[in-house]
Amino acid sequence: MCGIVGYLGRERAAPVLLGGLQKLEYRGYDSAGIALMHDGALTLIRRRGRVSELQFAEGFLGNAGIGHTRWATHGAPCERNAHPQRFGKVCLVHNGIIENAARLKEQCLARGETFSSETDSEVVAHLIDGEYAKDGDLLKAVRRAARRLTGSYALAVLAEGTEEIVCARMRSPLVVAVGQEGVFAASDMTAVAAAGRTAYVLEDGDFARMTCGKAELFDASLVPVARAPVPLAAERSSDGKGAYPHFMRKEIAEVPQAVRATLKGARIGGLLAQNKVLCQTKYLHIVACGTAYHSGLCMKAACERIARIPVQVFLASEYRYAEPIVPADTLTVAVSQSGETADTLAAAELAKEKGSFVLGVVNAPHSSLARLADAVLQTRAGTEIAVAATKSFNAQLAALYALAARLAKLRGKGTYPLGAFPALCKETLSACENVAAWVPRFAAARCVFFLGRGADRYAALEGSLKLKEVSYLPGEGYAAGELKHGTLALVDERTPVVAVICDEALADKTMNAVHEVYARGAPVFLVTPFRELCRAREVTASVVIPHCMPVFAPMLSVIPLQLLAYHTALAVGADPDKPRNLAKSVTVE
Ligand code: F6R
């Protein structure tokens, strides 16, 4: 989603800002812009489209500036709605949503002010400009304006007449970093990570004032505060795509190491530290969105089977409005790659309010979720650049399966070693070479079904989401036994069906669904460890994956589905790393 960068220091700001924005491109955006301060005057450069459209400004003068990548919420993706937004002497970049923008705008209009964009952010520029005119103190002006805002915001603000950048944070991430070259602000560590710099993560209600060589932090009352410094290493994502044509392909190849590192982290301390809470846990609630929600469903299958603990999985966006019943001794697990997903954060907050212990299963160690949770079980997938989650899904499964195994052990329900999974994932990757050959049937499809029962169904749901995201093909993940209750009406020869069958006890049942779709002309593609099933005349093509305990099988069966989505995206001419309309980190509700 939207990204913020800010810089003030010895270097020329334009190349620093453009470099920072390039690092934020993976989050998804539709316009970009920078503002530079030079000799007390502001210059704005904004464009619809990619950050590369701003490259011509690299040589522009000015040692202070702010930049933004915008993912449109209020107003179309066009130049006048791009950030920075300016009014009077004030210019700002904003992430988040101002919920009372319409009412505030009416007040500005009543004062005779005019607006040049449809954004909620421009309203904030109007408010700050009005306050700044009173005493010329930008920090105080931002604070006074912020008190009138409801909603979420990360702001970086410049004003003519000052040599400083003022930042504010409320429910939208923001860090400031200090290095030899100057001070930086960003909505994402990725944009400022470099060896030798130290970052400070702002808390909700905090303000920051960046001046030459210095970043001062203040609480909501403008009392100076100290926040724990986070030393930054050079960002590993800058390693680029390596030998791979796309980040998505590279990240699928990194599944084994993501799983290995996550399992190791869970063993060393991650879960052992939580024995007391885990011993008391009677119910498990999982809150998450999208792919992370699917990892929660897979956890439900595993945990209920091996630890015999009832698990409820909630879409985080529904949790708040479902008036959830949270009995005593409920452990709430909030699962998120970014740790910044607004709905997941809100659900975790509500679970805490209801007295539940919240365990964050999170990939970004300094994210809002990592700080909000009572404890963190880190997934160690490394930075994930492609918008579609792949290795982070497998890393979530590794963390959640480790949690299920720990709960089972503490309840005397047996031990479930997971150490073989990194090697099994590697073996699965090698078994997937023929998946690219399936693609012509998918690229020409009207609709695609992914079928499974039990844990296989959850892998099917994730496979379907991946395909929709990156290849724009309509499709559904479906319970194999439910198909004939209506949805079978959609199936014909242009409806490829992917069946996931990893549980011997359910294989015959799912094969019944395969017979049904085959009889309607659908080509059938099978993902299974059971070689004999692949010989059935109904099966057009198959991938034979390694055997493992069926409740853990999504860890392996999802890999060919991730690859199928990737290759289909290429076949239909879509960029698998940057699917249209989507953002990597969904920081608004
Ligand atoms: C799908 C995808 C999204 C995310 C969802 C939650 O490939 O990436 O569905 O899984 O937006 O994001 P996180 O895990 O960051 O909370």
XYZ file of N, CA and C in Angstrom, residues 6 53 71 100 155 157 177 247 263 269 273 278 311 341 364 377 398 407 414 424 453 457 511 517 536 555 565 588:
84
model
N 11.239 10.098 3.785
C 11.632 11.481 4.046
C 13.131 11.504 4.256
N 8.986 7.210 -13.435
C 8.505 8.437 -14.094
C 9.070 9.702 -13.421
N -1.440 4.261 -3.195
C -2.392 3.231 -3.622
C -3.761 3.842 -3.361
N -12.834 11.519 9.331
C -13.708 12.696 9.397
C -13.314 13.742 8.353
N 2.353 10.593 8.860
C 2.529 11.851 8.122
C 3.992 12.259 8.132
N 5.831 15.936 7.036
C 5.368 17.275 6.650
C 6.554 18.224 6.482
N 15.084 7.106 11.034
C 16.399 6.471 11.147
C 17.465 7.550 11.069
N 10.539 -12.002 -8.564
C 10.646 -12.254 -7.120
C 9.747 -13.418 -6.711
N 11.309 -23.080 11.724
C 11.256 -24.200 12.676
C 12.376 -24.067 13.710
N 13.607 -21.222 21.836
C 13.011 -20.139 22.624
C 11.616 -19.733 22.215
N 9.394 -20.470 25.595
C 9.170 -19.363 26.519
C 7.693 -19.233 26.889
N 0.708 -21.852 27.168
C 0.277 -22.990 26.343
C -0.340 -24.094 27.199
N -10.308 -25.126 17.655
C -9.724 -23.932 17.025
C -10.800 -23.234 16.202
N -1.230 -5.290 8.815
C -2.569 -5.382 8.242
C -3.588 -4.806 9.240
N 7.609 -9.672 10.051
C 8.353 -8.417 10.201
C 8.563 -8.151 11.692
N 5.873 -15.250 17.827
C 6.525 -16.413 17.233
C 6.868 -15.952 15.824
N 4.892 -23.475 9.099
C 5.953 -24.047 9.951
C 5.758 -23.588 11.398
N 1.653 -27.893 21.614
C 0.418 -28.056 22.391
C 0.107 -29.539 22.577
N 1.333 -37.044 22.306
C 2.332 -37.561 21.372
C 3.272 -36.473 20.875
N 11.671 -32.018 2.631
C 10.480 -32.431 1.865
C 10.009 -31.308 0.927
N -10.495 -32.196 0.472
C -11.255 -32.450 1.705
C -10.314 -32.290 2.884
N -8.429 -29.264 1.568
C -9.311 -28.178 1.124
C -8.670 -26.826 1.389
N -11.880 -38.583 -5.022
C -11.888 -39.112 -6.392
C -13.315 -39.157 -6.952
N -16.523 -34.304 -12.190
C -16.120 -33.185 -13.071
C -15.623 -33.710 -14.413
N -5.253 -42.930 -13.045
C -6.689 -42.960 -13.394
C -6.911 -42.236 -14.720
N 1.660 -27.971 3.621
C 3.024 -27.439 3.508
C 3.662 -27.819 2.171
N 0.214 -20.918 -10.343
C -0.229 -19.519 -10.429
C 0.842 -18.681 -11.121
N -5.129 -0.258 5.560
C -6.425 0.366 5.844
C -7.491 -0.729 5.938
